[in-house]
Coordinates of C-alpha atoms in Angstrom, one line a residue:
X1 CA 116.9 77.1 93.6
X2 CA 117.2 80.1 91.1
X3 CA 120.6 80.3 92.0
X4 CA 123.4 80.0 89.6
X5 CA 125.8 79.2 92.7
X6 CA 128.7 81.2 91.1
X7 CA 132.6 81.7 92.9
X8 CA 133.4 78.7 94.3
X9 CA 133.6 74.7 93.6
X10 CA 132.6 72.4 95.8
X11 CA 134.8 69.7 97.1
X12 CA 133.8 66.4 97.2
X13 CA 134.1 65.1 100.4
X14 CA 135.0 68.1 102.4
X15 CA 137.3 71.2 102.8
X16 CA 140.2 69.8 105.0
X17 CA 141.4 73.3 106.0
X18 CA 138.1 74.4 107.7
X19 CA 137.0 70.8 108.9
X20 CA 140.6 71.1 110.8
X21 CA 139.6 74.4 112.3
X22 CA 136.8 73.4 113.1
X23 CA 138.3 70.5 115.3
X24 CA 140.2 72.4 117.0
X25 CA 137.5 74.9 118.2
X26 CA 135.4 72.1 119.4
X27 CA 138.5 71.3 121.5
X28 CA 138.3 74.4 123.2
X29 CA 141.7 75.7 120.6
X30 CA 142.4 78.5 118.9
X31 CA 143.2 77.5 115.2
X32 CA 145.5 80.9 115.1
X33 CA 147.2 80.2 118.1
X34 CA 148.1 76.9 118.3
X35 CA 151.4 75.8 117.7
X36 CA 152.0 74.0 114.2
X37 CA 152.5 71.0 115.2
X38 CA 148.9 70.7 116.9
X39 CA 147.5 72.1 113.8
X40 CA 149.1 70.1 111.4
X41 CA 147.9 66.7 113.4
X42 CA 144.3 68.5 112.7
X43 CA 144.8 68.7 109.2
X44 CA 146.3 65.3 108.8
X45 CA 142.7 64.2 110.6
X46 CA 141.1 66.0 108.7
X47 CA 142.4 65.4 104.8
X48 CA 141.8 61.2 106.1
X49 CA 138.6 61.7 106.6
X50 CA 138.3 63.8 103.4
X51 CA 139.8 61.3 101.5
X52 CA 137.5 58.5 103.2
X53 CA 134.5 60.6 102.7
X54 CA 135.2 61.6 98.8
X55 CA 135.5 58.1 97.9
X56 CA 132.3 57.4 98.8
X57 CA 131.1 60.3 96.8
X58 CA 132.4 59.2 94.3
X59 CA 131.4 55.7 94.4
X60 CA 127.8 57.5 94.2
X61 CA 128.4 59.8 91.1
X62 CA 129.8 62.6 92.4
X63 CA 127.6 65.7 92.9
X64 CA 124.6 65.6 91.7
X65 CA 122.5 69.1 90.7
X66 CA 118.6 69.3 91.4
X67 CA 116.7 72.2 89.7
X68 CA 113.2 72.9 90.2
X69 CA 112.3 75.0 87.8
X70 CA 114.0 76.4 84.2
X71 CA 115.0 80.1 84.3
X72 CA 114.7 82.2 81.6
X73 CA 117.9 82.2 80.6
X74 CA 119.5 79.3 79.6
X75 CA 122.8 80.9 80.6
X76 CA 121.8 80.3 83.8
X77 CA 120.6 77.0 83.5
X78 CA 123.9 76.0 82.3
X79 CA 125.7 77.9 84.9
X80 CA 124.0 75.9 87.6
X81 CA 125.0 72.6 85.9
X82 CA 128.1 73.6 85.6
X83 CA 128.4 73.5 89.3
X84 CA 129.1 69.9 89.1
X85 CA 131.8 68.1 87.1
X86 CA 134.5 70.3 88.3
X87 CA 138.0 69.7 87.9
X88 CA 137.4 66.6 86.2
X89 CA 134.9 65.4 89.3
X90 CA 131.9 63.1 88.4
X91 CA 128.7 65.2 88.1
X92 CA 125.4 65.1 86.8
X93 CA 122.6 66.9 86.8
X94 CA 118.4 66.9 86.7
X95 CA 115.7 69.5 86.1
X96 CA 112.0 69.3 87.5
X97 CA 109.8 71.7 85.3
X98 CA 105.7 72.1 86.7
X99 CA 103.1 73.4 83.9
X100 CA 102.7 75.6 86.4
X101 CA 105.7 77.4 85.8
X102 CA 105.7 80.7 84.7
X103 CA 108.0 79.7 81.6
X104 CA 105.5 77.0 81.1
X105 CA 102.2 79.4 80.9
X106 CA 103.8 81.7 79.0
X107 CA 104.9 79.7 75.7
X108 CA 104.5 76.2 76.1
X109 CA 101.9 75.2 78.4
X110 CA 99.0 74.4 76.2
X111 CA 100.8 72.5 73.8
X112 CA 102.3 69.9 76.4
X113 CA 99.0 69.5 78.1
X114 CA 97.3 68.8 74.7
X115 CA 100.4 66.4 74.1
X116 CA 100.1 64.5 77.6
X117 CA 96.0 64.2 77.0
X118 CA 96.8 62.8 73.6
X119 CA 98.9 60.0 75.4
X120 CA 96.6 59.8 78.1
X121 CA 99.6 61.0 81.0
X122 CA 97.7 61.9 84.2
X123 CA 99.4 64.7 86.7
X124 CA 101.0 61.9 88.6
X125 CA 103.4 60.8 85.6
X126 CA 106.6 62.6 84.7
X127 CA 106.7 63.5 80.8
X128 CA 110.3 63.1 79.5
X129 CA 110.4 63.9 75.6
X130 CA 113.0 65.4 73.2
X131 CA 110.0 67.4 71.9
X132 CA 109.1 68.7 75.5
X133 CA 112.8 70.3 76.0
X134 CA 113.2 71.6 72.7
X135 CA 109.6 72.8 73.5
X136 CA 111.4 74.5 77.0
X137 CA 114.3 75.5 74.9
X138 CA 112.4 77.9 72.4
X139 CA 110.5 79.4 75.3
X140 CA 114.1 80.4 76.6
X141 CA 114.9 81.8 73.5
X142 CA 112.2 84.0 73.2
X143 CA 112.0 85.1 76.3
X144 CA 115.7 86.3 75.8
X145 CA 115.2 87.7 72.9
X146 CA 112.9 90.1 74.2
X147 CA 114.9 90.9 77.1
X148 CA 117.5 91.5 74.1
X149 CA 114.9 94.0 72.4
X150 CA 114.4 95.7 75.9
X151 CA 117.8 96.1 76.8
X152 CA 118.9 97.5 72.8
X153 CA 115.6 99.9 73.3
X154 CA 117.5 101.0 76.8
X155 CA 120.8 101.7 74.8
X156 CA 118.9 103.8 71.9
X157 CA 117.2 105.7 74.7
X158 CA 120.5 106.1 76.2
X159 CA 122.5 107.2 73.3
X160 CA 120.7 110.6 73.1
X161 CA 121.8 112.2 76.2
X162 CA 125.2 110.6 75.6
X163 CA 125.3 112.7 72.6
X164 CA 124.2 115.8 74.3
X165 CA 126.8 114.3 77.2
X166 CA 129.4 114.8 74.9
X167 CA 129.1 117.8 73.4
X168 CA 128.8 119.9 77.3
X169 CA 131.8 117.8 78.3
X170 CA 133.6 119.2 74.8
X171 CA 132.9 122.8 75.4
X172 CA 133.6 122.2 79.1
X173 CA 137.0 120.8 78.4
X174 CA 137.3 123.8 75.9
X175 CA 136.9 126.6 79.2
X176 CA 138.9 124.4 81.5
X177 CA 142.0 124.5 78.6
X178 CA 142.1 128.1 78.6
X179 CA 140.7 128.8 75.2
X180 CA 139.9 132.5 74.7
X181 CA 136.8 133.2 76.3
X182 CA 136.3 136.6 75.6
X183 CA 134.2 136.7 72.4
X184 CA 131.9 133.3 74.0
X185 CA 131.3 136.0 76.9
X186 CA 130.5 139.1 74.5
X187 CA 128.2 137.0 72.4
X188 CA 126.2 136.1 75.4
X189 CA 126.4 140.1 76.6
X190 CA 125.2 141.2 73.4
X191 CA 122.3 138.7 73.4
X192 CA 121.5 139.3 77.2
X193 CA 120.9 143.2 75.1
X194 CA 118.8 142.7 72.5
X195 CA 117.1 140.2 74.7
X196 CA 116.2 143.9 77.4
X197 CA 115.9 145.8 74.1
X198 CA 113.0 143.9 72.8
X199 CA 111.4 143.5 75.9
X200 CA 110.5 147.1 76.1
X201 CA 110.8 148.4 72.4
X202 CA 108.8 146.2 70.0
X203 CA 110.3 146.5 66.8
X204 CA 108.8 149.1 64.3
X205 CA 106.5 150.5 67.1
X206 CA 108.9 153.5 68.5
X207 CA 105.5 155.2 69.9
X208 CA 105.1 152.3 71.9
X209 CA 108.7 151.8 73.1
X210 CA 109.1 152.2 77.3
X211 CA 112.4 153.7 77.3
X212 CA 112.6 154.5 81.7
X213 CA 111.7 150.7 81.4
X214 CA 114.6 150.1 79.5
X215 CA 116.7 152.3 81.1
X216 CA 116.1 150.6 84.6
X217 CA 116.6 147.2 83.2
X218 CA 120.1 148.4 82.3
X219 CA 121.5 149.5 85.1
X220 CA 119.9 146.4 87.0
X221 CA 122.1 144.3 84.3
X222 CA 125.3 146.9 85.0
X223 CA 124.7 148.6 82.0
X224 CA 125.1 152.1 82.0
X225 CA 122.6 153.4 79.5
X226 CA 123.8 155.5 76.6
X227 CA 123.0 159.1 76.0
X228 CA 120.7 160.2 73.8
X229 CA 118.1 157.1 73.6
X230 CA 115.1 159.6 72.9
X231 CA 116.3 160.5 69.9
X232 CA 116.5 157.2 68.4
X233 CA 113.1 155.8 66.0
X234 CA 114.8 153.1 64.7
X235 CA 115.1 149.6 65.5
X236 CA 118.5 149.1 64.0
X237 CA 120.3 152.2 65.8
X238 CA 118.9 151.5 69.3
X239 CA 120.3 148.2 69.4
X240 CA 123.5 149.0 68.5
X241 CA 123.5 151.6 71.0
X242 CA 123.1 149.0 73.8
X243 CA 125.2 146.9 72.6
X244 CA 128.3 149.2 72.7
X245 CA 126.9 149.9 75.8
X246 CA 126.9 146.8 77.3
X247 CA 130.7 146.1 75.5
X248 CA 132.0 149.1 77.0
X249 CA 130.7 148.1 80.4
X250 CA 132.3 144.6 80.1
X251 CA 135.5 146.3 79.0
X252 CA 135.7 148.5 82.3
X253 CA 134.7 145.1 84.2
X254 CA 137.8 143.9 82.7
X255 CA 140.3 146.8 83.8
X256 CA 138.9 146.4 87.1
X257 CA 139.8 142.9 87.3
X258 CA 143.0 143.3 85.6
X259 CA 144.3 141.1 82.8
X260 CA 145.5 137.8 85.7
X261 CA 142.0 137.5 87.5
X262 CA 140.1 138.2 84.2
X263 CA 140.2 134.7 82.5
X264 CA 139.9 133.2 85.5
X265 CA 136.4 135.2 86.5
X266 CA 135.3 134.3 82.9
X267 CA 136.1 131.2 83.4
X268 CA 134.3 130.7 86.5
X269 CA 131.3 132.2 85.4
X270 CA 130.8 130.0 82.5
X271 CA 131.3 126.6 84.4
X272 CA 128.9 127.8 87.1
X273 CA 126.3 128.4 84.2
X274 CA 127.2 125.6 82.2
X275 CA 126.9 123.1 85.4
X276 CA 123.9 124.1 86.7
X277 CA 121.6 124.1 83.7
X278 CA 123.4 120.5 82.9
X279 CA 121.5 119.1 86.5
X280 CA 118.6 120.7 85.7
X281 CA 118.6 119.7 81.8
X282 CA 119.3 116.1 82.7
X283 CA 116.0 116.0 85.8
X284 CA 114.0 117.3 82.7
X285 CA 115.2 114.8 80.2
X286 CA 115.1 111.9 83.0
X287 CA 111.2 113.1 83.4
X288 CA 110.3 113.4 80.1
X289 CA 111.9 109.9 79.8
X290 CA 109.2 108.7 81.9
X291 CA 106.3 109.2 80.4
X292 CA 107.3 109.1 76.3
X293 CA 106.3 105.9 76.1
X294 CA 102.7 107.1 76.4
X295 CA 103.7 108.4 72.8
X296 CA 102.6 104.5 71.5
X297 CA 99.5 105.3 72.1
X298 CA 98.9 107.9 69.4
X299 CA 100.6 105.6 67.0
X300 CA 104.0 107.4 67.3
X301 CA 107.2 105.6 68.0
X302 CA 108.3 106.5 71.7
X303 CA 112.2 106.8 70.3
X304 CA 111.3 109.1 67.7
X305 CA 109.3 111.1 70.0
X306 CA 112.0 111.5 72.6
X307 CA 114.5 112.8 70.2
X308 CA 112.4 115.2 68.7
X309 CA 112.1 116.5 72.1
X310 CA 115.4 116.1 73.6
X311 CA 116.6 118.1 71.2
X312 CA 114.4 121.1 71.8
X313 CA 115.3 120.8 75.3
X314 CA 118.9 120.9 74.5
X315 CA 118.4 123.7 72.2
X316 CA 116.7 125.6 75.2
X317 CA 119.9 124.4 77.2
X318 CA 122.2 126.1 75.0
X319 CA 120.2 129.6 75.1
X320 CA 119.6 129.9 78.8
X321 CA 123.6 128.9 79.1
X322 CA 124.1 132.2 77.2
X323 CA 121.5 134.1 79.2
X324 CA 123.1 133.0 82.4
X325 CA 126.6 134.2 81.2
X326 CA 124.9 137.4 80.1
X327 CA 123.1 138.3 82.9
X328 CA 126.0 137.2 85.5
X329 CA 128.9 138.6 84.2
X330 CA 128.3 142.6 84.9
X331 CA 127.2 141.8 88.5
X332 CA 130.2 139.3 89.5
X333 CA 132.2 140.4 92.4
X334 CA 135.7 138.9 93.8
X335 CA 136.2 138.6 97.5
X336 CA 140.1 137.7 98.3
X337 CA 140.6 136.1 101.5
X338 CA 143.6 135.9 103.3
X339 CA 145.0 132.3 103.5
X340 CA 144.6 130.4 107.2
X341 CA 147.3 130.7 109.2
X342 CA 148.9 127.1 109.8
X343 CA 148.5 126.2 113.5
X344 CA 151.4 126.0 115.8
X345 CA 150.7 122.5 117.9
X346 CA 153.3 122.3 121.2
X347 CA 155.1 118.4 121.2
X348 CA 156.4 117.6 124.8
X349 CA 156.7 114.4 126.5
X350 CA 153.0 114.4 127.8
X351 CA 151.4 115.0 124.7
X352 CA 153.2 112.2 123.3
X353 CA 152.4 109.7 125.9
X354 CA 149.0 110.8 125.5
X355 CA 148.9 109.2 121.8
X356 CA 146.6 106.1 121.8
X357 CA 149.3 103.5 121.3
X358 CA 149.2 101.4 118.0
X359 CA 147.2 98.2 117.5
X360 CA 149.1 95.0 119.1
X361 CA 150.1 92.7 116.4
X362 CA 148.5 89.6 116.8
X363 CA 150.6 85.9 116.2
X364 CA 148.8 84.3 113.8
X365 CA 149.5 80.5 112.9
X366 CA 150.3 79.4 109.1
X367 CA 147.4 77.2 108.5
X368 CA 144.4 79.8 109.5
X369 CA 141.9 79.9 106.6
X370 CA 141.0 83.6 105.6
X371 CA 137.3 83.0 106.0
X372 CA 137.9 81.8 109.3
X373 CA 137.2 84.1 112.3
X374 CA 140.0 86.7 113.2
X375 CA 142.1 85.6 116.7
X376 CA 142.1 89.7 117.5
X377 CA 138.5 88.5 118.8
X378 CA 136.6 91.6 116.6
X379 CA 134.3 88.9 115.1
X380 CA 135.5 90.0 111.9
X381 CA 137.2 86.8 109.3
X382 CA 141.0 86.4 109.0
X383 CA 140.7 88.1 105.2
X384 CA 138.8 91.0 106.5
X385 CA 141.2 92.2 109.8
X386 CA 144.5 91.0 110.5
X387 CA 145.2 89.5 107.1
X388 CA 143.9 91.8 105.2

């Protein structure tokens, strides 16, 4: 078997508790019914013949473990020993290996079959050797040794966006505390600005600037634009125009909230932004995770690679969270609802004795075992229903 057998020891000779129960169902009994003394004449029965049958166990050696093949950790080798000898119990234990075996191909298959030709073994005869299990033994140790390397190269991966992690869940922890908000939000306006201004006015090209363009884009944004734009030929002066246009706008959004829902519409807007470009940050960085390790191929290390571009993608993060703030906060709306009324429910006698009534309880007897089945008759164990 492969398996390491883990959570429970087995007794040698028997488990009195369930060969008891076991009795009794034979008998036509329920072992959580029957009174105590039935079921402690079942016990007695069964711990004799426990006792009978352990001695003869242990006249034998105890238990004795049988492993077909080596895994390729020795941690679990040694777990699945360790199944026997417990509790001070005789044990022992004996492991078949095949050159066949995967661990055998991998690392130390062609070095025992040129041993066993130069001693002129045939496939019939079993090779025991010192040199054969050390042989096994550093064939374990390097296959966990690479699974070491794999699992580190996972944690470096990993450490990247655990960096990035941290830093959202710092700035998120900043809005949720009820830090001022009010200049994060202005920043973002003013950029949102310059961002319309430059779309439609290349800088240094006033002949070439689309000013009912950027007039429209304004008051799509919920900025009203200023007077006076056509008189304007230089870069510096029409972008400060729109951005006290755009402040002045946020201001009146403000005095129509009023100073109470105000923080907490800022608020609101930023964690929607900052939450929604985090999913879609993290499917980007999950795929370009993917397919970085085609990086090795152009002589690149795959870790370096990823977090060069990580880092561009959180850098992209970070602007389109200040675009989203920008471009949401003019055009937010509040819609108060009126709390539900709480429902008036009528309590008489009929309703009452409508109820389903509770669960019977169900007389259980001291010596049930929890693994054993439930008496409620749900098929469930013991552990699972009633004694839960």
């Amino acid at each position: 078997t492969n398996m390491a057998g883990r959570g429970t020891d087995i007794v040698l000779g028997g488990n009195p508790a369930g060969l008891a129960s076991e009795a009794l169902r034979v008998r036509g009994l329920n072992p959580a019914e029957v009174d105590a003394t039935t079921y402690a004449e079942a016990l007695a029965e069964a711990e004799r013949s426990c006792a009978a049958d352990r001695e003869i166990v242990l006249a034998a050696g105890g238990l004795r473990i049988v492993g077909t093949e080596r895994h390729d950790s020795r941690r679990i080798d040694n777990q699945l020993r360790g199944r026997a000898g417990r509790q001070g119990d005789p044990g022992s234990s004996r492991f078949y290996l095949s050159l066949e075996d995967d661990l055998m191909k991998r690392f130390a298959g062609e070095r025992v079959i040129g041993l066993m030709d130069r001693l002129g073994f045939d496939e019939t005869q079993a090779l025991e050797s010192s040199m054969v299990s050390r042989t096994i033994e550093g064939a374990q140790t390097r296959v966990e040794g690479y699974n070491f390397d794999i699992r580190k190269r996972v944690v470096e991966f990993d450490d990247v966006i655990n960096k990035q992690r941290a830093t959202v869940y710092g700035e998120r922890n900043r809005v949720l505390h009820g830090d001022d908000l009010n200049l994060t939000v202005e920043d973002a306006l003013r950029a949102e600005a310059r961002s319309i201004v430059m779309t439609h006015c290349p800088p240094g090209l006033p002949n070439d600037w689309n000013l009912e363009a950027l007039k429209g884009d304004l008051k799509r944004a919920g900025i009203e634009p200023p007077q006076g734009l056509e008189g304007i030929v230089e870069d510096a002066l029409l972008v400060d125009a729109i951005e006290v246009a755009a402040l002045e706008a946020l201001n009146k959004k403000a005095t129509e909230f009023g100073p109470e829902i105000w923080p907490r519409v800022l608020r609101a807007v930023i964690l929607r932004s900052i939450d929604q470009l985090w999913v879609e940050h993290l499917t980007e960085v999950d795929d370009l995770r993917r397919g970085i390790g085609l990086r090795g191929y152009a002589q690149e290390d795959p870790l370096n690679a990823f977090k060069k571009e990580a880092f561009k993608l959180y850098d992209e993060f970070q602007g389109l969270i200040r675009v989203s703030i920008g471009r949401s906060i003019l055009r937010v709306s509040v819609v108060q609802q009126e709390a539900p009324r709480p429902k008036i429910v009528a309590t008489n006698a009929a309703s009452a004795s409508a109820a389903p009534a509770p669960k019977a309880a169900v007389a259980t007897a001291a010596g049930v075992g929890r693994n054993d089945p439930c008496p409620c008759g749900s098929g469930k164990k013991y552990k699972k229903c009633h004694g839960a």
